[in-house]
Amino acid sequence: MTPSEHAPQEAPARHDAQGDSAAKPADKLIVALDFPDARRALALVDRLEGRCRWFKVGLELYLAAGNSIVETLKKRGFSVFLDLKLHDIPNTVAGAVRSVAGLQADMLTVHASGGPAMLTAAAEAAAGIEKAPQLLAVTVLTSMDAAQLAATGISSSPAEQALRLAEVARAAGIHGLVCSPEEAAQMRRVLPDSILVTPGIRPAGATVGDQKRVATPASALTAGANYLVVGRPITQAENPLFAAEAILSEITTVH
Ligand code: C5P
């Protein structure tokens, strides 16, 4: 199942606590292509082709390489998560959703903290587009802990804030969520039909870097994640293919 098979703003099929058990391991792993140019990104794609089928294009790569990197990945048959984390006034975000619609990315992110009006505008824009990407609302960044959140004036815990934002997104008609694996189980209980995408994935022993709310691939899936986003544990590995294979094997253990 790919998100683009859903009518964009309809509730997706129910995912149980183990995620979508019919999906193959490669359907659950999204490799974040956080590179400064298309050449380096595509060199990694070449190494992972045949094992990985989902790639994430985030701000670093998109701002350097533009639409063509998305078009290249789509032409090569990959599923693309366009992680632009749109966050602006409703009219501008709706326009941005329409602007990238032609790329036929499979998923597109907006920031849930943009609020109900912005999220509704994004959902309505997507609903008016044929083969629109599945919108995902980013709740609380996995790089934020309670102290980071408090510094922005939010005294709730990251989990409470993430759940609040998820409910706001849901009410606006967005059924996909990006959250940390730490709150995935709670999200799955409260919003059982949502698509849960979890960055902050670190295989046991991996360097955590700037991420704060992390978990292993197996524990994220057990908590109810449908998709795992993995960047540096693969992209910075001495052998990215081995690193991806190890994560895919770990995913298999949760089937
Ligand atoms: O290298 P690492 O595995 O930490 O990369 C995580 C990826 O997921 C990055 O591309 C980052 O932009 C993205 N992401 C995140 N936290 C979110 C949403 C997206 O880390 N809440």
Short mmCIF file of C-alpha atoms and ligand atoms in Angstrom, two decimals:
data_model
loop_
_atom_site.label_atom_id
_atom_site.label_comp_id
_atom_site.label_asym_id
_atom_site.label_seq_id
_atom_site.Cartn_x
_atom_site.Cartn_y
_atom_site.Cartn_z
CA MET A 1 0.00 0.00 0.00
CA THR A 2 1.33 3.44 -0.83
CA PRO A 3 -0.13 6.62 0.61
CA SER A 4 -0.96 7.86 -2.87
CA GLU A 5 -3.48 5.05 -3.18
CA HIS A 6 -5.58 6.83 -0.58
CA ALA A 7 -7.86 9.63 -1.59
CA PRO A 8 -5.72 12.35 -0.05
CA GLN A 9 -7.80 13.51 2.84
CA GLU A 10 -9.80 10.39 3.57
CA ALA A 11 -8.96 8.36 6.63
CA PRO A 12 -6.44 5.70 5.66
CA ALA A 13 -7.04 2.02 6.24
CA ARG A 14 -6.61 1.01 9.86
CA HIS A 15 -3.08 0.17 10.91
CA ASP A 16 -2.76 -2.08 13.92
CA ALA A 17 -0.21 -1.74 16.70
CA GLN A 18 2.33 -3.63 14.62
CA GLY A 19 1.94 -1.27 11.69
CA ASP A 20 0.75 -2.61 8.34
CA SER A 21 1.58 -6.28 8.65
CA ALA A 22 1.06 -6.89 4.89
CA ALA A 23 3.81 -4.45 3.97
CA LYS A 24 7.32 -5.68 3.17
CA PRO A 25 10.25 -4.37 5.26
CA ALA A 26 11.34 -2.07 2.41
CA ASP A 27 7.86 -0.52 2.41
CA LYS A 28 8.47 0.69 5.97
CA LEU A 29 11.94 2.19 5.66
CA ILE A 30 12.36 5.74 4.34
CA VAL A 31 15.97 6.76 3.81
CA ALA A 32 16.53 10.50 4.38
CA LEU A 33 18.71 11.87 1.57
CA ASP A 34 20.20 14.71 3.59
CA PHE A 35 22.93 15.70 1.13
CA PRO A 36 24.04 19.05 -0.26
CA ASP A 37 23.67 18.06 -3.91
CA ALA A 38 21.95 15.61 -6.25
CA ARG A 39 25.19 13.84 -7.20
CA ARG A 40 25.86 12.65 -3.67
CA ALA A 41 22.21 11.83 -3.05
CA LEU A 42 21.96 9.75 -6.22
CA ALA A 43 25.24 7.97 -5.46
CA LEU A 44 23.61 6.66 -2.27
CA VAL A 45 20.40 5.81 -4.12
CA ASP A 46 22.47 3.76 -6.59
CA ARG A 47 24.01 1.81 -3.70
CA LEU A 48 20.64 1.11 -2.07
CA GLU A 49 18.63 0.41 -5.23
CA GLY A 50 17.00 -3.00 -5.13
CA ARG A 51 16.83 -2.99 -1.31
CA CYS A 52 15.24 0.37 -0.48
CA ARG A 53 12.21 1.83 -2.23
CA TRP A 54 11.44 4.99 -0.22
CA PHE A 55 13.60 8.11 -0.15
CA LYS A 56 13.04 11.37 1.68
CA VAL A 57 13.96 14.67 0.08
CA GLY A 58 14.26 17.31 2.78
CA LEU A 59 15.15 20.96 2.79
CA GLU A 60 18.91 20.58 2.33
CA LEU A 61 18.61 18.56 -0.86
CA TYR A 62 15.46 20.21 -2.20
CA LEU A 63 16.88 23.71 -1.89
CA ALA A 64 20.07 22.58 -3.62
CA ALA A 65 18.63 20.36 -6.33
CA GLY A 66 15.03 21.52 -6.73
CA ASN A 67 12.21 19.65 -8.39
CA SER A 68 14.51 17.64 -10.63
CA ILE A 69 15.72 15.38 -7.80
CA VAL A 70 12.11 14.46 -7.02
CA GLU A 71 11.37 13.89 -10.71
CA THR A 72 14.46 11.71 -11.09
CA LEU A 73 13.54 9.54 -8.11
CA LYS A 74 9.95 9.17 -9.31
CA LYS A 75 11.10 8.27 -12.85
CA ARG A 76 13.29 5.58 -11.34
CA GLY A 77 10.24 4.11 -9.64
CA PHE A 78 10.93 5.10 -6.03
CA SER A 79 8.40 6.42 -3.56
CA VAL A 80 9.26 9.93 -2.46
CA PHE A 81 8.62 11.66 0.82
CA LEU A 82 8.96 15.40 0.19
CA ASP A 83 9.77 16.77 3.64
CA LEU A 84 9.34 20.52 3.12
CA LYS A 85 7.74 21.11 6.54
CA LEU A 86 5.54 23.89 5.19
CA HIS A 87 4.70 26.50 7.82
CA ASP A 88 3.24 29.86 6.75
CA ILE A 89 -0.10 31.65 6.53
CA PRO A 90 -2.95 29.45 5.20
CA ASN A 91 -3.10 31.04 1.73
CA THR A 92 0.65 30.60 1.19
CA VAL A 93 0.73 27.00 2.41
CA ALA A 94 -2.25 26.09 0.21
CA GLY A 95 -0.42 27.61 -2.76
CA ALA A 96 2.76 25.75 -1.89
CA VAL A 97 0.87 22.44 -1.75
CA ARG A 98 -0.52 23.19 -5.22
CA SER A 99 2.93 24.23 -6.48
CA VAL A 100 4.53 20.88 -5.66
CA ALA A 101 1.51 18.77 -6.62
CA GLY A 102 2.79 18.12 -10.14
CA LEU A 103 5.85 16.36 -8.76
CA GLN A 104 3.64 13.50 -7.59
CA ALA A 105 5.59 12.98 -4.41
CA ASP A 106 3.93 10.35 -2.26
CA MET A 107 4.05 12.27 1.02
CA LEU A 108 4.44 15.95 1.88
CA THR A 109 4.91 17.53 5.30
CA VAL A 110 3.35 20.61 6.86
CA HIS A 111 3.99 21.82 10.42
CA ALA A 112 1.03 21.10 12.70
CA SER A 113 2.04 24.13 14.77
CA GLY A 114 0.86 26.28 11.84
CA GLY A 115 -2.56 25.85 13.44
CA PRO A 116 -6.06 24.73 12.41
CA ALA A 117 -6.63 27.30 9.66
CA MET A 118 -3.30 26.56 7.97
CA LEU A 119 -3.81 22.80 8.23
CA THR A 120 -7.34 23.05 6.84
CA ALA A 121 -6.08 25.16 3.93
CA ALA A 122 -3.39 22.56 3.19
CA ALA A 123 -5.90 19.71 3.37
CA GLU A 124 -8.35 21.52 1.10
CA ALA A 125 -5.63 22.31 -1.41
CA ALA A 126 -4.58 18.66 -1.47
CA ALA A 127 -8.18 17.50 -1.82
CA GLY A 128 -8.46 19.54 -5.02
CA ILE A 129 -5.46 17.85 -6.65
CA GLU A 130 -5.49 14.57 -8.53
CA LYS A 131 -2.92 12.15 -7.07
CA ALA A 132 -2.04 14.60 -4.32
CA PRO A 133 0.66 13.55 -1.90
CA GLN A 134 -0.46 12.17 1.45
CA LEU A 135 -0.16 15.15 3.78
CA LEU A 136 1.72 14.53 7.01
CA ALA A 137 1.56 16.93 9.92
CA VAL A 138 4.83 17.28 11.80
CA THR A 139 4.03 17.39 15.52
CA VAL A 140 7.01 18.10 17.80
CA LEU A 141 10.41 17.77 16.13
CA THR A 142 12.33 14.75 17.37
CA SER A 143 15.25 17.08 18.11
CA MET A 144 13.21 18.85 20.81
CA ASP A 145 13.07 17.84 24.45
CA ALA A 146 11.10 19.45 27.29
CA ALA A 147 13.74 22.17 27.77
CA GLN A 148 13.76 23.14 24.08
CA LEU A 149 9.97 23.24 24.07
CA ALA A 150 9.84 25.30 27.29
CA ALA A 151 12.20 27.83 25.71
CA THR A 152 9.57 28.44 23.03
CA GLY A 153 6.92 29.08 25.70
CA ILE A 154 5.32 25.64 25.70
CA SER A 155 5.22 24.11 29.17
CA SER A 156 3.59 20.81 28.15
CA SER A 157 5.79 17.74 27.77
CA PRO A 158 6.83 16.88 24.19
CA ALA A 159 4.41 13.93 24.29
CA GLU A 160 1.46 16.04 25.45
CA GLN A 161 2.22 18.72 22.87
CA ALA A 162 2.68 16.16 20.09
CA LEU A 163 -0.69 14.60 20.89
CA ARG A 164 -2.40 17.98 21.02
CA LEU A 165 -0.96 18.90 17.61
CA ALA A 166 -1.92 15.51 16.21
CA GLU A 167 -5.52 16.08 17.27
CA VAL A 168 -5.50 19.55 15.69
CA ALA A 169 -4.18 18.05 12.45
CA ARG A 170 -6.72 15.29 12.57
CA ALA A 171 -9.60 17.71 13.08
CA ALA A 172 -8.34 19.63 10.03
CA GLY A 173 -8.55 16.46 7.93
CA ILE A 174 -4.88 15.41 7.92
CA HIS A 175 -4.50 11.75 8.76
CA GLY A 176 -0.75 11.36 8.53
CA LEU A 177 1.50 12.36 11.42
CA VAL A 178 5.21 12.70 11.99
CA CYS A 179 6.06 12.04 15.61
CA SER A 180 8.83 10.63 17.73
CA PRO A 181 8.81 6.89 18.38
CA GLU A 182 8.52 7.80 22.08
CA GLU A 183 4.93 8.95 21.65
CA ALA A 184 3.97 6.61 18.82
CA ALA A 185 2.20 4.11 21.11
CA GLN A 186 0.04 6.82 22.64
CA MET A 187 -0.73 8.27 19.17
CA ARG A 188 -1.68 4.83 17.92
CA ARG A 189 -4.10 4.35 20.85
CA VAL A 190 -5.73 7.76 20.53
CA LEU A 191 -5.70 8.00 16.72
CA PRO A 192 -5.76 4.38 15.58
CA ASP A 193 -6.37 5.15 11.90
CA SER A 194 -3.52 7.60 11.44
CA ILE A 195 -0.41 6.96 9.39
CA LEU A 196 2.50 7.33 11.81
CA VAL A 197 5.89 8.26 10.42
CA THR A 198 8.73 8.30 12.95
CA PRO A 199 12.14 9.89 12.51
CA GLY A 200 14.50 9.75 15.49
CA ILE A 201 15.39 6.16 14.66
CA ARG A 202 18.68 4.88 16.03
CA PRO A 203 19.75 1.24 15.87
CA ALA A 204 21.22 0.07 19.20
CA GLY A 205 24.61 1.70 19.73
CA ALA A 206 24.23 4.29 16.93
CA THR A 207 25.27 7.91 17.45
CA VAL A 208 22.27 9.99 18.48
CA GLY A 209 23.57 13.36 17.18
CA ASP A 210 21.12 16.25 17.53
CA GLN A 211 18.09 14.00 17.99
CA LYS A 212 16.55 13.89 21.48
CA ARG A 213 13.53 11.54 21.35
CA VAL A 214 14.86 8.37 19.75
CA ALA A 215 14.20 4.62 19.61
CA THR A 216 15.41 1.56 17.76
CA PRO A 217 13.67 0.45 14.56
CA ALA A 218 12.05 -2.51 16.33
CA SER A 219 10.72 -0.50 19.24
CA ALA A 220 9.32 2.22 16.95
CA LEU A 221 7.45 -0.40 14.93
CA THR A 222 6.24 -2.18 18.06
CA ALA A 223 4.92 1.17 19.29
CA GLY A 224 2.82 1.42 16.13
CA ALA A 225 4.90 3.33 13.58
CA ASN A 226 4.02 2.59 9.95
CA TYR A 227 7.17 4.14 8.48
CA LEU A 228 10.64 4.70 9.89
CA VAL A 229 12.71 7.64 8.66
CA VAL A 230 16.42 6.94 8.89
CA GLY A 231 19.13 9.37 7.85
CA ARG A 232 22.62 9.38 9.32
CA PRO A 233 22.66 5.79 10.62
CA ILE A 234 22.57 4.86 6.90
CA THR A 235 23.96 7.88 5.05
CA GLN A 236 27.01 8.27 7.32
CA ALA A 237 27.68 4.55 7.73
CA GLU A 238 30.94 3.16 6.43
CA ASN A 239 28.84 0.77 4.37
CA PRO A 240 25.35 2.27 3.85
CA LEU A 241 24.04 -0.89 2.20
CA PHE A 242 25.02 -3.04 5.22
CA ALA A 243 23.47 -0.46 7.54
CA ALA A 244 20.22 -0.49 5.55
CA GLU A 245 20.21 -4.30 5.42
CA ALA A 246 20.63 -4.46 9.20
CA ILE A 247 17.66 -2.15 9.70
CA LEU A 248 15.57 -4.13 7.21
CA SER A 249 16.38 -7.34 9.13
CA GLU A 250 15.41 -5.67 12.39
CA ILE A 251 12.11 -4.62 10.76
CA THR A 252 11.47 -8.25 9.82
CA THR A 253 11.67 -9.27 13.49
CA VAL A 254 8.59 -7.16 14.25
CA HIS A 255 6.37 -8.71 11.54
O1 C5P B 1 19.91 11.62 10.36
P1 C5P B 1 18.61 11.38 11.05
O2 C5P B 1 18.20 9.93 11.08
O3 C5P B 1 18.53 12.02 12.42
O4 C5P B 1 17.57 12.13 10.11
C1 C5P B 1 16.21 12.28 10.44
C2 C5P B 1 15.51 12.93 9.29
O5 C5P B 1 14.15 13.10 9.63
C3 C5P B 1 16.04 14.30 8.92
O6 C5P B 1 15.97 14.41 7.51
C4 C5P B 1 15.06 15.27 9.56
O7 C5P B 1 14.89 16.44 8.81
C5 C5P B 1 13.77 14.46 9.57
N1 C5P B 1 12.82 14.78 10.63
C6 C5P B 1 13.14 14.70 11.96
N2 C5P B 1 12.20 15.01 12.93
C7 C5P B 1 10.98 15.39 12.56
C8 C5P B 1 10.65 15.45 11.21
C9 C5P B 1 11.60 15.13 10.25
O8 C5P B 1 14.25 14.31 12.31
N3 C5P B 1 10.07 15.64 13.47
#
